[in-house]
Short mmCIF file of C-alpha atoms in Angstrom, two decimals:
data_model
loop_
_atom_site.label_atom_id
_atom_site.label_comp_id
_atom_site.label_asym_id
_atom_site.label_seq_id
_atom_site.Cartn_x
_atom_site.Cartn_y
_atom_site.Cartn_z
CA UNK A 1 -16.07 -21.21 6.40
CA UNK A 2 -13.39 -20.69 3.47
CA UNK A 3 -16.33 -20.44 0.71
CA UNK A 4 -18.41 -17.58 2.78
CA UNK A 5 -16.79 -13.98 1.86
CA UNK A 6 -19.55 -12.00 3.94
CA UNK A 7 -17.67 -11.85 7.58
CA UNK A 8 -20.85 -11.44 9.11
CA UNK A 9 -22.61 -14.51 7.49
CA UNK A 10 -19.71 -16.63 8.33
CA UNK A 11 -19.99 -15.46 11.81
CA UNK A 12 -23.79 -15.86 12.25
CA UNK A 13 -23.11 -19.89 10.36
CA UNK A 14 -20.58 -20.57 12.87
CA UNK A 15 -22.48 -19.56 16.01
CA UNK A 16 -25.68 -21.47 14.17
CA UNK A 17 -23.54 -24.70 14.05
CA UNK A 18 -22.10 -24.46 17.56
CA UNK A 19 -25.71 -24.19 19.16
CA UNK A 20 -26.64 -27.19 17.25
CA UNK A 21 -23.85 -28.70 18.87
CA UNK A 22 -20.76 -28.80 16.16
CA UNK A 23 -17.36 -28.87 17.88
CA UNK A 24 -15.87 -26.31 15.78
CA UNK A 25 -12.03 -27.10 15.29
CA UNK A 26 -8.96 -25.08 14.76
CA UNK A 27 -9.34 -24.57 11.00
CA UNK A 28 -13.00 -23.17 11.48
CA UNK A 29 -11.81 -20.98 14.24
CA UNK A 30 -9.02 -19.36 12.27
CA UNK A 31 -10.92 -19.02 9.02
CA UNK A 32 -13.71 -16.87 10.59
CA UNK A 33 -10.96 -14.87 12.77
CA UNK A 34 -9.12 -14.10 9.71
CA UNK A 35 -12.02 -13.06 7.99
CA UNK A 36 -13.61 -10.55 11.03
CA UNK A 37 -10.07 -9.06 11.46
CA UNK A 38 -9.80 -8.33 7.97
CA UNK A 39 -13.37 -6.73 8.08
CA UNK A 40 -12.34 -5.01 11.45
CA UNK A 41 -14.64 -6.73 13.44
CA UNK A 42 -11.86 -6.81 16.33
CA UNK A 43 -14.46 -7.54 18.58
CA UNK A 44 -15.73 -10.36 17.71
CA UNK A 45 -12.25 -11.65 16.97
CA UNK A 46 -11.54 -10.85 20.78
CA UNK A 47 -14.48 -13.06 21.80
CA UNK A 48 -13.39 -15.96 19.12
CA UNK A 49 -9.80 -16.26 20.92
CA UNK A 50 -11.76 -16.09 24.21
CA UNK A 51 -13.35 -19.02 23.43
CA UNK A 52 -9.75 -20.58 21.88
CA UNK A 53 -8.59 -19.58 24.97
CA UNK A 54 -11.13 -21.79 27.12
CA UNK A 55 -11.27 -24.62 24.64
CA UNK A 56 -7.40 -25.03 25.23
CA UNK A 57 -7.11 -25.58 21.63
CA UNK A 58 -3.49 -24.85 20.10
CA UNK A 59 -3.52 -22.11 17.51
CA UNK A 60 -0.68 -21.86 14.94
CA UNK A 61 1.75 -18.43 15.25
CA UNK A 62 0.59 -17.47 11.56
CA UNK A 63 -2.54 -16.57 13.25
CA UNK A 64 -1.75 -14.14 15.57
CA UNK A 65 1.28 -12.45 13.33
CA UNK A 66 -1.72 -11.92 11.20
CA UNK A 67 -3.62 -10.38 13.55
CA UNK A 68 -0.84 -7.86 14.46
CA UNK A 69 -0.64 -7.02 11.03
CA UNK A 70 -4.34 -6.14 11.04
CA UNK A 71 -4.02 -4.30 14.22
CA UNK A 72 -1.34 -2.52 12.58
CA UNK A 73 -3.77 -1.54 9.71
CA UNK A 74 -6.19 -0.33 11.85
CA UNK A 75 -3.69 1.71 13.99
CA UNK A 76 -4.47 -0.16 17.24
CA UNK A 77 -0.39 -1.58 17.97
CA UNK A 78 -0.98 -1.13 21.26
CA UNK A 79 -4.06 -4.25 20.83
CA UNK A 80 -1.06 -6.25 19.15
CA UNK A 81 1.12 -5.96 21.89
CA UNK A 82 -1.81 -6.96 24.40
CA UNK A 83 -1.75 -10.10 22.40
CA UNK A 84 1.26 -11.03 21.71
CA UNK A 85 2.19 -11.12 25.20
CA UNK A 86 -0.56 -13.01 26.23
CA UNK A 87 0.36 -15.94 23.08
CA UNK A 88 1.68 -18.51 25.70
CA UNK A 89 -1.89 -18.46 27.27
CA UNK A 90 -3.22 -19.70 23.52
CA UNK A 91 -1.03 -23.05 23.44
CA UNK A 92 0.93 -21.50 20.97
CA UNK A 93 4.80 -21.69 19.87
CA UNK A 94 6.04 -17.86 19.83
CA UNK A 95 9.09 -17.90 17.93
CA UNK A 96 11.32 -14.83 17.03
CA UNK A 97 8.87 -14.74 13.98
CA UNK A 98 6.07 -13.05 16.32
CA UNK A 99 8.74 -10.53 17.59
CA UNK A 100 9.55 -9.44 14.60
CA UNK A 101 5.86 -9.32 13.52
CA UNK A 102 4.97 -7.24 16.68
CA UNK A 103 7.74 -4.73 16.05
CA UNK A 104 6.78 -4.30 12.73
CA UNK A 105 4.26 -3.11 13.56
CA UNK A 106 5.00 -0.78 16.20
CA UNK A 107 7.73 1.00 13.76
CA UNK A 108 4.81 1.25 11.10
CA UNK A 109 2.33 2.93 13.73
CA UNK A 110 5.15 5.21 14.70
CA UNK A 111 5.87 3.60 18.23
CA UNK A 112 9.50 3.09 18.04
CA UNK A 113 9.86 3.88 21.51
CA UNK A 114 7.27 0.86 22.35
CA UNK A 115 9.37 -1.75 19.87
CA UNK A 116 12.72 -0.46 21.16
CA UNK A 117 11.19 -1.49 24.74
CA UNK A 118 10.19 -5.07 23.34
CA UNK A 119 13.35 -5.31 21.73
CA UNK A 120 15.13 -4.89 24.76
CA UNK A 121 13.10 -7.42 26.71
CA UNK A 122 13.36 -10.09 23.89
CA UNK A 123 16.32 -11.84 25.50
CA UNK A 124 14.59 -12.04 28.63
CA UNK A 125 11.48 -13.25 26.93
CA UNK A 126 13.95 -16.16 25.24
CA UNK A 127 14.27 -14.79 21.99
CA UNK A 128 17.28 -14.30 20.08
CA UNK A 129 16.89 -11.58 17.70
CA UNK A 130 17.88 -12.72 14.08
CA UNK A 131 18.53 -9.91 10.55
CA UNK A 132 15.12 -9.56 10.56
CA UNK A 133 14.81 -8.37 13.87
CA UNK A 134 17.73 -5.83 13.42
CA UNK A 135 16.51 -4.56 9.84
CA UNK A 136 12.89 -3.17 11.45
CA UNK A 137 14.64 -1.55 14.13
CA UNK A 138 17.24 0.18 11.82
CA UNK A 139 13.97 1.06 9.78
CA UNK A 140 12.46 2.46 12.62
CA UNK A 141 15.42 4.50 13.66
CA UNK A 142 15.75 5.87 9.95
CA UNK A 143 12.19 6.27 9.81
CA UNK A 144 12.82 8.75 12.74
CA UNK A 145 15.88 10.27 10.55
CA UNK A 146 18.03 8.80 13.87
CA UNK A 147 20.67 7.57 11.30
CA UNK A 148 23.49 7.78 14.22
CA UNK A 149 21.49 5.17 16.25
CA UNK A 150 21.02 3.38 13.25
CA UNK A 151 24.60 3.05 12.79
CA UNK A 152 24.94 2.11 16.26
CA UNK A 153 22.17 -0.24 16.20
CA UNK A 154 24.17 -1.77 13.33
CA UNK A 155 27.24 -2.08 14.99
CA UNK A 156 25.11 -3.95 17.82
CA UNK A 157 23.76 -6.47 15.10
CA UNK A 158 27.46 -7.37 14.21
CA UNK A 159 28.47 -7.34 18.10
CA UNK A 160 25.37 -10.11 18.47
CA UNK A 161 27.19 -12.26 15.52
CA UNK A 162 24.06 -10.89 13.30
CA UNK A 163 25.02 -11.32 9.49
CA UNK A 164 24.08 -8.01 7.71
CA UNK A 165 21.90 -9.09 4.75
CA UNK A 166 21.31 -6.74 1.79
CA UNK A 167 18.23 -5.54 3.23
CA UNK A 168 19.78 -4.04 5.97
CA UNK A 169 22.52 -2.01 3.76
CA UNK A 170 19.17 -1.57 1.24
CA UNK A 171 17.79 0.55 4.27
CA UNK A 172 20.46 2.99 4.73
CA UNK A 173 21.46 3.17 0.93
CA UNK A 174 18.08 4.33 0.88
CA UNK A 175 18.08 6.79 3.81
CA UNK A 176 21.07 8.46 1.94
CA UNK A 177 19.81 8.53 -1.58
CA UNK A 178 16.51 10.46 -0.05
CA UNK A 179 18.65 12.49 1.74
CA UNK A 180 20.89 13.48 -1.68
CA UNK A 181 23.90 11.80 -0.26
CA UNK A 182 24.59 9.65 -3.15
CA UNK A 183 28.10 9.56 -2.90
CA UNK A 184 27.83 8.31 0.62
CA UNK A 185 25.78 5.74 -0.66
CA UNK A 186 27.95 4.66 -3.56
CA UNK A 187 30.14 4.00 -0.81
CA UNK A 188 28.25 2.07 0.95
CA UNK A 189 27.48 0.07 -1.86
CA UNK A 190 31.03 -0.47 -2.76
CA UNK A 191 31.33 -1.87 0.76
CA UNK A 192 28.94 -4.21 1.02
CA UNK A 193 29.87 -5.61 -2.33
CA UNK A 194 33.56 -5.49 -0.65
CA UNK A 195 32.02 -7.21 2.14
CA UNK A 196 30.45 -9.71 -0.08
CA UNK A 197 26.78 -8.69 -0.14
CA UNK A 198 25.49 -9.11 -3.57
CA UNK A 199 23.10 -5.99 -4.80
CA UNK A 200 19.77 -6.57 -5.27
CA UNK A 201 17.48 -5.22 -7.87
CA UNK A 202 16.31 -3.11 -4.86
CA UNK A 203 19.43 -1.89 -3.91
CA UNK A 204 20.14 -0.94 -7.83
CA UNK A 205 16.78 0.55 -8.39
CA UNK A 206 17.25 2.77 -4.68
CA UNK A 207 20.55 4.13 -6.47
CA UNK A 208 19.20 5.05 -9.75
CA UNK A 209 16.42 6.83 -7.74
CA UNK A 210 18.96 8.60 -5.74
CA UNK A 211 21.05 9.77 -9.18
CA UNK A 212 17.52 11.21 -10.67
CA UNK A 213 16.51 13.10 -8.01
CA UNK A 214 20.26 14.63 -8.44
CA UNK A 215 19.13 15.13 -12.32
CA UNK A 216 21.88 12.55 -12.80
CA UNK A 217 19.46 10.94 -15.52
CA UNK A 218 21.97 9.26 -18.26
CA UNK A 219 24.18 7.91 -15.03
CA UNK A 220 21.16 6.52 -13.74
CA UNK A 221 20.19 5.20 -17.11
CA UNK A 222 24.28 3.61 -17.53
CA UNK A 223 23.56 1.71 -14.19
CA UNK A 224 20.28 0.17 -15.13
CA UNK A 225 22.36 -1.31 -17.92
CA UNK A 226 25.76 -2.13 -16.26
CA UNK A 227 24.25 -3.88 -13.31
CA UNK A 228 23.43 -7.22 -15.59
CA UNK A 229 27.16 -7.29 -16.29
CA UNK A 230 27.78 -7.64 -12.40
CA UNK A 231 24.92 -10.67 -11.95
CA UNK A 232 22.08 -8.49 -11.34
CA UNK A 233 18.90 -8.82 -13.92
CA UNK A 234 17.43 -5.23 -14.78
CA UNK A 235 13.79 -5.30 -13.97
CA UNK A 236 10.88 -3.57 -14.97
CA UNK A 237 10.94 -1.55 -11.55
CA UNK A 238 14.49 -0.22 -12.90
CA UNK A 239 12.67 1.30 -16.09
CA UNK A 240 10.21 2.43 -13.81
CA UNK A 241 12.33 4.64 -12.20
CA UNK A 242 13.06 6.32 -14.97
CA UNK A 243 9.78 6.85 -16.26
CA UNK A 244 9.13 8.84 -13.40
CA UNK A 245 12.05 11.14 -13.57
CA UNK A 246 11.02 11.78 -17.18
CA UNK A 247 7.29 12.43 -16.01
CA UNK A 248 8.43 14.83 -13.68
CA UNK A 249 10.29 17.03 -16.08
CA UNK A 250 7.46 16.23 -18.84
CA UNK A 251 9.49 14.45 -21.12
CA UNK A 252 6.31 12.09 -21.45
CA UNK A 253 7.54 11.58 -25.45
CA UNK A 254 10.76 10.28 -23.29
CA UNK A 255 8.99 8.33 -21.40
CA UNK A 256 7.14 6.60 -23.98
CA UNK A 257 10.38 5.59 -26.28
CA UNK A 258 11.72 4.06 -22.49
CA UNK A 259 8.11 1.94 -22.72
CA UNK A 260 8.80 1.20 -26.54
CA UNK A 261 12.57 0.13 -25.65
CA UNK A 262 11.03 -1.84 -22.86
CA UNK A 263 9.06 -4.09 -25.13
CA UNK A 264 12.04 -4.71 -27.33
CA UNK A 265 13.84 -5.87 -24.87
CA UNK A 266 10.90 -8.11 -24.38
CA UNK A 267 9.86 -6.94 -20.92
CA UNK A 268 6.24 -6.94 -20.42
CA UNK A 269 5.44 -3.31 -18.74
CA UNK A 270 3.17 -4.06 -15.61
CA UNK A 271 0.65 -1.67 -14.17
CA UNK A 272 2.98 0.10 -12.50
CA UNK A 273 4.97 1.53 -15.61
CA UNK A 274 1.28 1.71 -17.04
CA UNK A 275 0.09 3.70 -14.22
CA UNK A 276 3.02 6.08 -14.58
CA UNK A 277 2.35 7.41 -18.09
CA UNK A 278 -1.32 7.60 -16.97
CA UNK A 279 -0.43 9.62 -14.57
CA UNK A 280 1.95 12.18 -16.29
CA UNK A 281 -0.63 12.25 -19.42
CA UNK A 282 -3.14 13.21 -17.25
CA UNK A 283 -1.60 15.87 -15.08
CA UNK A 284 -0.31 17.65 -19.03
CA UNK A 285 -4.01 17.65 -19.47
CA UNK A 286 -3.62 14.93 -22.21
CA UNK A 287 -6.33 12.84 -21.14
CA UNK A 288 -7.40 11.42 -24.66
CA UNK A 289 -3.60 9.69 -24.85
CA UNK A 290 -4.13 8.48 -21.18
CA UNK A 291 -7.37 6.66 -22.12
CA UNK A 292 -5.74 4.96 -25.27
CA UNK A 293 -2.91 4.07 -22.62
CA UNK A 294 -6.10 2.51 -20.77
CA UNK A 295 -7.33 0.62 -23.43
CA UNK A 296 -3.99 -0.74 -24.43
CA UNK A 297 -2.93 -2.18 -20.90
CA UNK A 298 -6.28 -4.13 -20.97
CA UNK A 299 -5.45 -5.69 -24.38
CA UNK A 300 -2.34 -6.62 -23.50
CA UNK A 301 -3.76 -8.07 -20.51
CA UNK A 302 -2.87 -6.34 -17.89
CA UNK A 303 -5.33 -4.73 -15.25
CA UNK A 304 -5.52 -1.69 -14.25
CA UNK A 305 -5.90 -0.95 -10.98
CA UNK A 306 -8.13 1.48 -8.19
CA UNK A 307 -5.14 3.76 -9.16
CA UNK A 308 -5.81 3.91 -12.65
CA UNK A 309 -9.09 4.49 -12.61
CA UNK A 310 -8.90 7.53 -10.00
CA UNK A 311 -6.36 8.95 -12.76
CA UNK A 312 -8.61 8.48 -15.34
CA UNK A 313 -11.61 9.52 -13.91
CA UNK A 314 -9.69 12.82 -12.45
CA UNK A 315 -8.16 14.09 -15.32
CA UNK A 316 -11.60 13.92 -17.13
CA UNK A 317 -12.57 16.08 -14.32
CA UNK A 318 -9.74 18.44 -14.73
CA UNK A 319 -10.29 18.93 -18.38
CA UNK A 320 -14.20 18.97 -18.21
CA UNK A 321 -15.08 15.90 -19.61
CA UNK A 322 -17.51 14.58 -16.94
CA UNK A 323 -18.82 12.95 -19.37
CA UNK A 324 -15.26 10.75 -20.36
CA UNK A 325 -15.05 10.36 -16.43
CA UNK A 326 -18.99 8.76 -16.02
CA UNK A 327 -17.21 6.17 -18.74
CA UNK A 328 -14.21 5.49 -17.07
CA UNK A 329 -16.20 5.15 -13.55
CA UNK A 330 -18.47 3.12 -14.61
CA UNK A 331 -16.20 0.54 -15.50
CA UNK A 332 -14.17 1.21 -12.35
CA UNK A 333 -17.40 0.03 -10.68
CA UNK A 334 -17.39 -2.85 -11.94
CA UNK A 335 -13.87 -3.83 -11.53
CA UNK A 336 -14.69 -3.35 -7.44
CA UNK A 337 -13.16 -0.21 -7.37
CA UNK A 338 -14.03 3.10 -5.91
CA UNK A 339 -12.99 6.53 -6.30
CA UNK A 340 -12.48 8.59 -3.67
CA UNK A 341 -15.09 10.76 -1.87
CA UNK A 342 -14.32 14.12 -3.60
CA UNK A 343 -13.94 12.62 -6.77
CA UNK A 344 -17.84 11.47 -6.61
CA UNK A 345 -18.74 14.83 -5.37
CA UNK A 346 -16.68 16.49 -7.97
CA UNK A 347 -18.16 14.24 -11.09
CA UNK A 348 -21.83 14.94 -9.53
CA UNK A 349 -21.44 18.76 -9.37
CA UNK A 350 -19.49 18.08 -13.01
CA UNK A 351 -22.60 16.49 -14.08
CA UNK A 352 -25.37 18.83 -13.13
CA UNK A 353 -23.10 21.78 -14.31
CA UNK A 354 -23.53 20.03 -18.05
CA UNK A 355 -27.12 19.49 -17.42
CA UNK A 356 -26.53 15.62 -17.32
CA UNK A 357 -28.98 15.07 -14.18
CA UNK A 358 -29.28 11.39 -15.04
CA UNK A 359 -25.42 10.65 -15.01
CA UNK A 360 -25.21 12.97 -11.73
CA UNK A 361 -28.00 10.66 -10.24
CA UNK A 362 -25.99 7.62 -10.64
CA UNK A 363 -23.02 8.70 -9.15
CA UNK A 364 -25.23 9.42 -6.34
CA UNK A 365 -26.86 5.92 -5.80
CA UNK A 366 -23.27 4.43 -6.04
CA UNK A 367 -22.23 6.69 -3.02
CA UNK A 368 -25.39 5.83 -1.27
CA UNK A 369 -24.55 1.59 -1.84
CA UNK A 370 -21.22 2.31 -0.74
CA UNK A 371 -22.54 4.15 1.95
CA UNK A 372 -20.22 7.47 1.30
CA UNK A 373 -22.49 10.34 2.68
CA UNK A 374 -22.29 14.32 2.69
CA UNK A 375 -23.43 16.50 5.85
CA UNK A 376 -25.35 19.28 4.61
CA UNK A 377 -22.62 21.98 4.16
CA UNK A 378 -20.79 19.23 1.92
CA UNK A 379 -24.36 19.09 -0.13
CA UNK A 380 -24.44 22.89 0.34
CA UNK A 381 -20.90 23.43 -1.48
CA UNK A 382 -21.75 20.63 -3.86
CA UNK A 383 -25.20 22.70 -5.37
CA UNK A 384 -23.30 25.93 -5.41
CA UNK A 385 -20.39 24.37 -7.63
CA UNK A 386 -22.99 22.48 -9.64
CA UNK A 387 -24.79 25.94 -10.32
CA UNK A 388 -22.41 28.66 -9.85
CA UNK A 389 -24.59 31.92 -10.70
CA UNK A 390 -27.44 29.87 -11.17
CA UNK A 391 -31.26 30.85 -8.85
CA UNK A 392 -31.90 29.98 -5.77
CA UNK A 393 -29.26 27.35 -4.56
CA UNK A 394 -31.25 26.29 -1.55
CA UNK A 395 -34.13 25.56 -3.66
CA UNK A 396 -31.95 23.61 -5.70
CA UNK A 397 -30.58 21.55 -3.01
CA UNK A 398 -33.88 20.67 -2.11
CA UNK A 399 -34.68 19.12 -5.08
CA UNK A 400 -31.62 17.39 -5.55
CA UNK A 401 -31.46 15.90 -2.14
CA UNK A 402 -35.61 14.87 -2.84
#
């Protein structure tokens, strides 16, 4: 099962060895669920634990905190609580590892009512809530800007004999810092150091973030370098930080001596930082310099990502070079990614404005294999962009579409 990618092949071998009489064990059945969740198949996975169900075979607790996480993708919490109340029935060990799991997911969907009701129940249920447990609800109630109930949902954690870790004060240093209280958050930070929590790169890199968006650039800058004299390693994330800032205000030549300073200080720039000057290069319509940025990531062998490429192949767009962008897709293509919808739409009509019907033709068969498709106003607006001024535009959506 492990060596078949295609969900659906894997699922038509399994039910091909089963009639032939193959008792299927716990390994098979976990590889092919993980496979049809991940493809959203949930149906079939339902049907699959079914049959787990009936075959009273016991399934491992990675399984189904997987599953929530997939149901969590997919928006469908309310599926992940179904299951993970019904995990005794499955033979299964449901530590607090599942609760926390299931209320992850809930805070993620926007549920926090739903997890808060869980969470309550957990004691009942014979769970005993650990820092975990506390840190998603705290992110749930920040999430929901509740930062009183926050507070008093931290004062429970200590009440419960809960040890804060530096998660937890990460989550409200953060709340502050996007709130532009960042002296309330300096205090914070003093505490927990006070209180014996040692600062994370996180925590560090949260701070700096909060003392940009204040403009508070060269302080921000003085942290990144003080916090290796207080046991804390900067990190390319740090310089990441601010590379941004500097984007922002378009001090991209900035940005780049931060990237040259980088290297001397031997860090190796990841695609992140790489995606950043992309990014900013592209947006000051200086798309040229964001290609050789391109090129030079791949050298120094890093990959770009989907991210990159949808940079790329939108500021070509924005400066007219549909041409640049048919490159820079092309490759993208090949990597496995894809552009978004209204990028291909935007590079077709791009392509029949410059008379490239060929190129725009392409573009078109890649939607079709990746199954992207336009209704016919979408076509409509896509012709009349294409050929602004230009005859009969229902005439020339006919031909197009033939």
């Amino acid at each position: 099962m492990k060596g078949i990618h295609d969900p659906d092949e894997a699922l038509s071998l399994f039910h091909e060895y089963y009639q032939m009489g193959y008792k299927h064990d716990y390994p098979s059945f976990s590889s092919l669920i993980y496979k049809l969740a991940k493809s959203r198949n949930f149906e079939a996975v339902e049907t699959l634990l079914g049959v787990l169900q009936n075959l009273n075979i016991h399934c491992k607790e990675t399984l189904f905190c997987a599953l929530f996480q997939h149901y969590g993708k997919a928006h469908l919490s309310v599926k992940a609580v179904e299951l993970f109340r019904k995990m005794p029935c499955f033979n299964c060990v449901c530590t607090v590892q599942s609760l926390n799991s299931v209320l992850n997911v809930l805070v993620d969907d926007n549920r926090f009512g739903d997890a808060k009701e869980i969470f309550d129940e957990s004691k009942e249920m014979g769970f005993r809530p650990n820092s975990v447990t506390f840190n998603v609800m705290i992110k749930g109630l920040l999430n929901g800007a509740e930062f009183d109930e926050a507070c008093n949902m931290f004062d429970e954690m200590l009440e419960r004999n809960v040890e804060p870790s530096v998660v937890t004060y990460n989550s409200f240093i953060s709340f502050l810092c996007k709130k532009g209280e960042v002296e309330k958050a300096k205090k914070l930070f003093e505490d927990m150091v006070k209180k014996g929590k040692y600062p994370n790169a996180v925590t560090y890199a949260l701070l700096m973030e909060g003392l940009c968006s204040l403009g508070e650039y060269k302080e921000a800058k003085k942290l990144m370098f003080d916090m290796e004299y207080k046991g804390c390693k900067t990190k390319v994330i740090h310089f990441g930080v601010l590379m941004s800032y500097l984007g922002k205000k378009g001090e991209i030549e900035e940005a780049k001596s931060l990237l040259s300073e980088m290297k001397k200080r031997r860090f190796k720039p990841d695609v992140v930082i790489y995606n950043i000057l992309v990014n900013y290069l592209c947006k000051e319509s200086k798309v040229e310099e964001a290609y050789k940025v391109l090129i030079e990531m791949q050298v120094k062998g890093c990959e770009p990502n989907a991210a990159t490429y949808r940079m790329m192949v939108d500021g070509f767009c924005n400066v007219g070079d549909f041409e640049g962008a048919l490159k820079v897709l092309n490759v993208m293509l090949k990597s496995r990614h894809c552009p978004r919808s209204e990028t291909f739409c935007r590079l077709v009509a791009g392509l029949l404005r410059c008379g490239k019907v060929d190129g725009a033709c392409f573009v078109l068969e890649e939607m079709e294999k990746r199954k992207i498709s336009l209704d016919l106003e979408a076509w409509g607006d896509l012709i009349r962009d294409a050929y602004s001024g230009v005859g009969d535009t229902n005439e020339l959506l006919t031909q197009v579409i033939l």
